Amino acid sequence: MRVLSLGRWLRAGRVPPREPASRPSGHRHSGHRPQGPPQELPQGPSQVPPQVPPQKVSVEVLEHLEHLALVDFRDSEGVERLQKAIQFADQLHEVNTDGVEPMDSVLEDRWCLYLREDDVTEGNCTKELLENARETVEEYFVAPPGINLCKSLVVLLETFDV
Amino acid sequence: MAAVLAMVARGCGGVWRRLRQRCAVRPGSGPFPRGERAVACNARGGMMSAGKSGLTPWIPVVGLEIHAQISSNSKLFSGSQVQFAAPPNSLVSFFDASLPGTLPVLNRRCVEAAVMTGLALNCHINKKSLFDRKHYFYADLPAGYQITQQRVPIAVNGSLSYSLCIDNKMSQMVTKTVRIKQIQLEQDSGKSLHDDARSQTLVDLNRAGVGLMELVMEPDMCCGEEAAAAVRELQLILQTLGSSQAVMAEGQLRVDANVSVHHPGEPYGVRTEVKNINSIRFLAKAVDYEIQRQIEELGNGGTISNETRAFDSKLGCTVPMRDKEGKQDYRFMPEPNLPPLILYDAKSLPANMNHQQVINIDWIRERLPDLPSVKREKLVEQYGILPEHSFTLLVWQQDQNCNSRHSNEDGLPEFFENVVKQTQMKPKKVIGWILNDLLSYLKQHSLTVKESPVSSFLLADLLNLLEKKEISSTAAKQVLAELWKGKGKTPLETVKEQKLELLQDQKELEQICQAVIDGQENEVMAIKAGNQKVLNKLIGLVQKKTQGRSNPVLVKQLLEKKLSE
């Protein structure tokens, strides 16, 4: 799951794999993932513009994030990584986007939403689906009751055996 | 768990007791019997008095959020089947189970259903609408997010008009309108069954991914009755369009109510959300209870917290639902796997596109069926029946549709029209036979119109006999009772068998009248003295002697003639 991976990457001090994007720094990514783990999150030559103060992550924000994303930041190094990641993303503020419509896709008008006919073409694969589950009861998936969100991460792992 | 329930029960009981003491004693069952409102919000234009203490009045505000399951063969973003009862996890595709590598593919029929509904509710249809992800974690949401339309939904700014009767007798109907903020397409979640005994939750994903239309209404209503009437009308509209079967009992129509109260001139109060409402009747009860609870709470100096409450139908009250961990943050983001949904109309129709990929709003608008309000007006216009009767005709059909899983079956309006076609009796009189006699039989035996042993042909036949004055109306009712047994006899045969024909022989009738007059000296004197009511007794006696075979109008005339001699 994507959110889990973010936490893992942050703790390991790696850069999470991301799509090639152009940045004001002028660095060119050739399109494939960075080789080997860099030890630091790359900062472009231009730092965060002066009018945006560096964000300090408060305890409340941290708890809220952990609660929402089911990520465990665990130690101060993780929090530091988070801090740096936010600073890195804040570079976006350099670009003035006043009055510009957000883009839905780089393909713009060429990407048409495909409409499917209302026919039944899938399903009836109960056995295959249940094979993925650690525990089942009479063709139901099993999950521990209630979502105690502190440990829900574990709950979801257990249900779907991700 | 049992201890909690007991506490809740005690809590609710306490409130009820206090409420009962405050409200005047009213006949009828329950604190808020239908038709008698502790909340007379219509008459007073939305205000409620706080009872005998004479404090400033409270204005209740009710807004509804309705989820209607789209009537389609397959799901919103996948090709698995939509079906009510099926073996667990048998109607689940890889996408519904959120297996990696699967992508959503939009179902055309679901879009058409949403457009139809938007048009029927006078909405503006957005030619470009967007899909978003709403994130939260729950066992029945395998992806961890729901695909919905939060930024730009498919339809906005509509209205729903519904009728409400002012008093219990259905003689005065008033039309009200509630604004529709938006209609959006979204996915349904799966079902979780909580097994407390073994401390686990069982998850069935058959429902996961089914298409829903979420209708958000503006808080224009002020009491349970208005909410119930609005939902009934919406149900009728959805069933007429066919976009949803809207059977609440099967979860095809889910209603959540947002309730708050405030003093006139002040800003809106804090609202609570009431969930777990399983029928329209309970909707009215839940809303009215919550309004009263809030007024009580605020009247006692307490505060209302912005919480979610569940309606307990057994106790008839609302209870707090989950412990609030603070406001939910759904972290909305655009759905990256779905481009914008583009709809066209006659003007903007692209020339070279595959027809199957194009949805034309004007094409859909032209093919919308007659909405219930239009049907009702037509019935009133065409047959001269009263609006209330027209309302009952359609409402009965709706009730039948709710109890059966077949929509679009020939209902009462069609039956009525068929009878009218085959009889000389005026529609205004026919409607009485349909709504009073036929309907009560159907209700008594829990039958649908299709299952009625008395067909429209038979009823028309019977009414013809009545119209031609070959039988009296009392006799007609007897014949109907016989026909109901379904023994296959025609009305005429039944009449002959039971000797119910009206006496046509004037002389014989005169003789009987004379006999009655001669035998009731006291009554005759009373009538001659001016007491006309006693005449009815004589008419009754003549009827008895003729075994119901005399025309009461004629009998009255004869008696009066004789008495004045």
Coordinates of C-alpha atoms in Angstrom, one line a residue, chain A residues 103-115, chain B residues 77 103-106 111 127-132 147-149 151-152 185 334-343 357:
Chain A
M103 CA -4.5 20.2 -14.9
D104 CA -6.3 16.8 -14.7
S105 CA -3.9 15.0 -17.0
V106 CA -0.9 15.8 -19.2
L107 CA -2.9 14.3 -22.1
E108 CA -5.4 17.1 -21.5
D109 CA -8.2 16.9 -24.1
R110 CA -6.9 13.8 -25.7
W111 CA -7.7 11.6 -22.8
C112 CA -11.4 10.6 -23.1
L113 CA -13.1 8.7 -20.4
Y114 CA -14.1 5.3 -21.8
L115 CA -17.7 4.3 -21.1
Chain B
F77 CA -16.4 0.8 -12.2
L103 CA -8.3 0.1 -12.8
P104 CA -11.8 1.6 -12.7
V105 CA -13.8 1.6 -16.0
L106 CA -17.0 3.8 -15.8
V111 CA -24.1 7.9 -15.9
K127 CA -21.1 18.9 -18.9
K128 CA -17.7 18.3 -17.3
S129 CA -17.6 16.5 -13.9
L130 CA -14.6 15.1 -12.1
F131 CA -13.9 12.0 -9.9
D132 CA -12.1 12.2 -6.6
I147 CA -14.2 7.0 -5.6
T148 CA -16.7 9.9 -5.5
Q149 CA -17.3 13.3 -7.0
R151 CA -15.1 18.9 -6.5
V152 CA -17.4 18.9 -9.5
L185 CA -21.9 9.4 -8.5
P334 CA -8.4 13.8 -7.7
E335 CA -8.8 10.2 -8.9
P336 CA -5.7 9.9 -11.1
N337 CA -7.1 6.9 -13.1
L338 CA -10.2 8.6 -14.4
P339 CA -10.2 11.6 -16.7
P340 CA -13.1 14.2 -16.6
L341 CA -16.6 12.9 -17.5
I342 CA -17.8 14.9 -20.5
L343 CA -21.5 15.0 -21.4
Q357 CA -19.1 6.7 -26.1

